[in-house]
Amino acid sequence: GRHEKSLTEIASLRTLVETLPSPAWTRDTVGRLTFVNSAYTRAVEAKDATDAVERNLELLDSSARETIAHARNNGDGAYSGRLPAVVAGARRSFDVLEIRTDTGSAGLGIDVTEAETMRSALARLVDAHRRTLDQLPTGVAMFDTDQKLTFYNAAYRALWDLDAAM
């Protein structure tokens, strides 16, 4: 009855976690790894999950783990934040969630490196456009949907004798 249903649910959840493309792990009460999924195993370049757990191969550096442990052991028992990790020799950025459990903790890391790279590329592009617009001899002003002035170039500033602080 209920016992078989619980075992089935646990097996289903374990299969789900195992097939996630993101590294997932559990730790005991002293912080040692007790389970890692295949994405974690690949990320730390272990032979298999058993190898990663037995050798306690960490995805996150000690500073990141201390930050997580501090958050997990205080307040609401959870950590959520962006942290760096080295995956197969390459520096990556992960959105990490780790929560306290009855037996230790459980965590998940979602690789956001591409999103972060795109965000910084977009910021550089916007910056380049602002510099270009600032050099135009014609006054240029941009307003948001509430008609609030969000950008003006040097020619517009000179035309209306505005403060250069924007």
mmCIF file of C-alpha atoms in Angstrom:
data_model
loop_
_atom_site.group_PDB
_atom_site.id
_atom_site.type_symbol
_atom_site.label_atom_id
_atom_site.label_comp_id
_atom_site.label_asym_id
_atom_site.label_seq_id
_atom_site.Cartn_x
_atom_site.Cartn_y
_atom_site.Cartn_z
ATOM 1 C CA GLY A 1 0.000 0.000 0.000
ATOM 2 C CA ARG A 2 1.495 3.266 1.213
ATOM 3 C CA HIS A 3 5.017 1.873 1.566
ATOM 4 C CA GLU A 4 5.098 0.651 -2.064
ATOM 5 C CA LYS A 5 3.677 4.008 -3.234
ATOM 6 C CA SER A 6 6.428 5.877 -1.338
ATOM 7 C CA LEU A 7 9.134 3.640 -2.821
ATOM 8 C CA THR A 8 7.719 4.216 -6.322
ATOM 9 C CA GLU A 9 7.681 7.994 -5.776
ATOM 10 C CA ILE A 10 11.255 7.943 -4.464
ATOM 11 C CA ALA A 11 12.416 5.878 -7.456
ATOM 12 C CA SER A 12 10.646 8.281 -9.853
ATOM 13 C CA LEU A 13 12.205 11.342 -8.209
ATOM 14 C CA ARG A 14 15.656 9.718 -8.229
ATOM 15 C CA THR A 15 15.264 8.989 -11.974
ATOM 16 C CA LEU A 16 14.248 12.608 -12.574
ATOM 17 C CA VAL A 17 17.218 13.984 -10.609
ATOM 18 C CA GLU A 18 19.584 11.543 -12.322
ATOM 19 C CA THR A 19 18.537 12.720 -15.796
ATOM 20 C CA LEU A 20 18.614 16.465 -15.038
ATOM 21 C CA PRO A 21 21.137 18.341 -17.210
ATOM 22 C CA SER A 22 22.130 20.301 -14.075
ATOM 23 C CA PRO A 23 24.432 19.061 -11.314
ATOM 24 C CA ALA A 24 22.499 17.898 -8.229
ATOM 25 C CA TRP A 25 23.827 16.607 -4.908
ATOM 26 C CA THR A 26 23.017 15.723 -1.326
ATOM 27 C CA ARG A 27 25.233 16.111 1.737
ATOM 28 C CA ASP A 28 25.235 14.615 5.223
ATOM 29 C CA THR A 29 25.050 16.725 8.383
ATOM 30 C CA VAL A 30 28.825 17.393 8.348
ATOM 31 C CA GLY A 31 28.716 18.564 4.731
ATOM 32 C CA ARG A 32 30.204 15.537 2.961
ATOM 33 C CA LEU A 33 28.691 14.464 -0.351
ATOM 34 C CA THR A 34 26.325 11.480 -0.101
ATOM 35 C CA PHE A 35 24.815 11.510 -3.618
ATOM 36 C CA VAL A 36 25.565 13.194 -6.952
ATOM 37 C CA ASN A 37 23.754 12.880 -10.278
ATOM 38 C CA SER A 38 25.367 12.159 -13.654
ATOM 39 C CA ALA A 39 25.598 15.883 -14.582
ATOM 40 C CA TYR A 40 27.588 16.464 -11.369
ATOM 41 C CA THR A 41 29.773 13.447 -12.147
ATOM 42 C CA ARG A 42 30.570 14.851 -15.616
ATOM 43 C CA ALA A 43 31.194 18.348 -14.223
ATOM 44 C CA VAL A 44 33.844 17.152 -11.757
ATOM 45 C CA GLU A 45 35.230 14.636 -14.290
ATOM 46 C CA ALA A 46 34.721 11.639 -12.004
ATOM 47 C CA LYS A 47 34.582 8.039 -13.262
ATOM 48 C CA ASP A 48 31.053 7.688 -11.863
ATOM 49 C CA ALA A 49 28.859 8.938 -9.025
ATOM 50 C CA THR A 50 30.450 6.544 -6.513
ATOM 51 C CA ASP A 51 33.911 7.865 -7.427
ATOM 52 C CA ALA A 52 32.743 11.494 -6.986
ATOM 53 C CA VAL A 53 31.183 10.747 -3.572
ATOM 54 C CA GLU A 54 34.032 8.556 -2.254
ATOM 55 C CA ARG A 55 36.679 11.108 -3.253
ATOM 56 C CA ASN A 56 34.381 13.991 -2.162
ATOM 57 C CA LEU A 57 34.982 15.793 -5.470
ATOM 58 C CA GLU A 58 33.527 19.277 -5.029
ATOM 59 C CA LEU A 59 31.980 21.312 -7.842
ATOM 60 C CA LEU A 60 32.137 24.553 -5.847
ATOM 61 C CA ASP A 61 35.249 25.948 -4.169
ATOM 62 C CA SER A 62 35.623 26.121 -0.390
ATOM 63 C CA SER A 63 34.684 29.823 -0.214
ATOM 64 C CA ALA A 64 31.396 29.173 -2.062
ATOM 65 C CA ARG A 65 30.667 26.133 0.135
ATOM 66 C CA GLU A 66 31.265 28.208 3.294
ATOM 67 C CA THR A 67 28.854 30.876 2.017
ATOM 68 C CA ILE A 68 26.238 28.188 1.309
ATOM 69 C CA ALA A 69 26.749 26.477 4.685
ATOM 70 C CA HIS A 70 26.421 29.781 6.528
ATOM 71 C CA ALA A 71 23.116 30.579 4.759
ATOM 72 C CA ARG A 72 21.846 27.014 5.188
ATOM 73 C CA ASN A 73 22.618 26.927 8.922
ATOM 74 C CA ASN A 74 21.075 30.333 9.612
ATOM 75 C CA GLY A 75 17.760 31.920 8.773
ATOM 76 C CA ASP A 76 15.395 29.841 6.660
ATOM 77 C CA GLY A 77 17.845 26.984 6.010
ATOM 78 C CA ALA A 78 18.379 27.698 2.320
ATOM 79 C CA TYR A 79 20.939 29.307 0.035
ATOM 80 C CA SER A 80 20.148 30.771 -3.368
ATOM 81 C CA GLY A 81 22.682 32.706 -5.414
ATOM 82 C CA ARG A 82 25.063 32.891 -8.363
ATOM 83 C CA LEU A 83 28.456 31.251 -7.851
ATOM 84 C CA PRO A 84 31.472 30.442 -10.035
ATOM 85 C CA ALA A 85 32.616 26.852 -10.618
ATOM 86 C CA VAL A 86 35.241 25.166 -12.750
ATOM 87 C CA VAL A 87 33.651 22.507 -14.965
ATOM 88 C CA ALA A 88 35.975 20.294 -16.990
ATOM 89 C CA GLY A 89 38.668 22.976 -16.744
ATOM 90 C CA ALA A 90 36.428 25.898 -17.809
ATOM 91 C CA ARG A 91 35.089 28.637 -15.531
ATOM 92 C CA ARG A 92 31.279 28.637 -15.488
ATOM 93 C CA SER A 93 28.571 30.510 -13.564
ATOM 94 C CA PHE A 94 25.840 28.650 -11.698
ATOM 95 C CA ASP A 95 22.624 29.691 -10.026
ATOM 96 C CA VAL A 96 22.850 27.477 -6.943
ATOM 97 C CA LEU A 97 20.039 26.426 -4.649
ATOM 98 C CA GLU A 98 20.884 24.375 -1.563
ATOM 99 C CA ILE A 99 18.385 23.592 1.188
ATOM 100 C CA ARG A 100 18.713 22.054 4.631
ATOM 101 C CA THR A 101 17.079 18.626 4.985
ATOM 102 C CA ASP A 102 16.502 16.235 7.901
ATOM 103 C CA THR A 103 19.653 14.308 6.951
ATOM 104 C CA GLY A 104 21.890 17.191 5.794
ATOM 105 C CA SER A 105 21.208 19.171 2.635
ATOM 106 C CA ALA A 106 20.300 18.914 -1.040
ATOM 107 C CA GLY A 107 21.505 21.164 -3.836
ATOM 108 C CA LEU A 108 21.143 21.979 -7.504
ATOM 109 C CA GLY A 109 23.285 24.142 -9.796
ATOM 110 C CA ILE A 110 21.899 25.609 -13.021
ATOM 111 C CA ASP A 111 24.543 26.720 -15.521
ATOM 112 C CA VAL A 112 23.850 30.345 -16.471
ATOM 113 C CA THR A 113 27.163 31.058 -18.206
ATOM 114 C CA GLU A 114 25.599 31.696 -21.635
ATOM 115 C CA ALA A 115 22.932 34.013 -20.200
ATOM 116 C CA GLU A 116 25.603 35.936 -18.293
ATOM 117 C CA THR A 117 27.780 36.167 -21.424
ATOM 118 C CA MET A 118 24.830 37.456 -23.476
ATOM 119 C CA ARG A 119 23.945 40.010 -20.775
ATOM 120 C CA SER A 120 27.461 41.471 -20.753
ATOM 121 C CA ALA A 121 27.612 41.485 -24.586
ATOM 122 C CA LEU A 122 24.291 43.375 -24.665
ATOM 123 C CA ALA A 123 25.560 45.862 -22.065
ATOM 124 C CA ARG A 124 28.678 46.517 -24.200
ATOM 125 C CA LEU A 125 26.491 47.001 -27.301
ATOM 126 C CA VAL A 126 24.192 49.464 -25.491
ATOM 127 C CA ASP A 127 27.267 51.322 -24.223
ATOM 128 C CA ALA A 128 28.698 51.540 -27.765
ATOM 129 C CA HIS A 129 25.370 52.875 -29.077
ATOM 130 C CA ARG A 130 25.255 55.497 -26.304
ATOM 131 C CA ARG A 131 28.793 56.661 -27.170
ATOM 132 C CA THR A 132 27.877 56.846 -30.866
ATOM 133 C CA LEU A 133 24.690 58.822 -30.165
ATOM 134 C CA ASP A 134 26.614 61.146 -27.857
ATOM 135 C CA GLN A 135 28.930 62.133 -30.745
ATOM 136 C CA LEU A 136 26.101 63.099 -33.137
ATOM 137 C CA PRO A 137 25.728 66.854 -33.805
ATOM 138 C CA THR A 138 21.916 66.421 -33.681
ATOM 139 C CA GLY A 139 20.114 66.395 -30.346
ATOM 140 C CA VAL A 140 18.828 62.924 -29.398
ATOM 141 C CA ALA A 141 16.570 62.136 -26.424
ATOM 142 C CA MET A 142 14.951 58.854 -25.351
ATOM 143 C CA PHE A 143 11.922 58.477 -23.121
ATOM 144 C CA ASP A 144 10.442 55.413 -21.405
ATOM 145 C CA THR A 145 6.779 54.388 -21.575
ATOM 146 C CA ASP A 146 5.947 56.848 -18.758
ATOM 147 C CA GLN A 147 7.455 59.724 -20.807
ATOM 148 C CA LYS A 148 10.403 59.907 -18.378
ATOM 149 C CA LEU A 149 13.654 61.043 -19.990
ATOM 150 C CA THR A 150 16.049 58.051 -19.900
ATOM 151 C CA PHE A 151 18.858 59.220 -22.225
ATOM 152 C CA TYR A 152 20.056 62.349 -24.019
ATOM 153 C CA ASN A 153 23.225 63.050 -25.946
ATOM 154 C CA ALA A 154 25.690 65.957 -25.692
ATOM 155 C CA ALA A 155 23.980 67.982 -28.458
ATOM 156 C CA TYR A 156 20.581 67.710 -26.712
ATOM 157 C CA ARG A 157 22.219 68.618 -23.392
ATOM 158 C CA ALA A 158 23.822 71.730 -24.950
ATOM 159 C CA LEU A 159 20.568 72.673 -26.709
ATOM 160 C CA TRP A 160 18.590 72.681 -23.464
ATOM 161 C CA ASP A 161 21.496 73.556 -21.121
ATOM 162 C CA LEU A 162 20.973 70.349 -19.103
ATOM 163 C CA ASP A 163 23.114 68.874 -16.332
ATOM 164 C CA ALA A 164 25.645 66.339 -17.670
ATOM 165 C CA ALA A 165 24.976 63.960 -14.734
ATOM 166 C CA MET A 166 22.626 61.622 -16.651
#
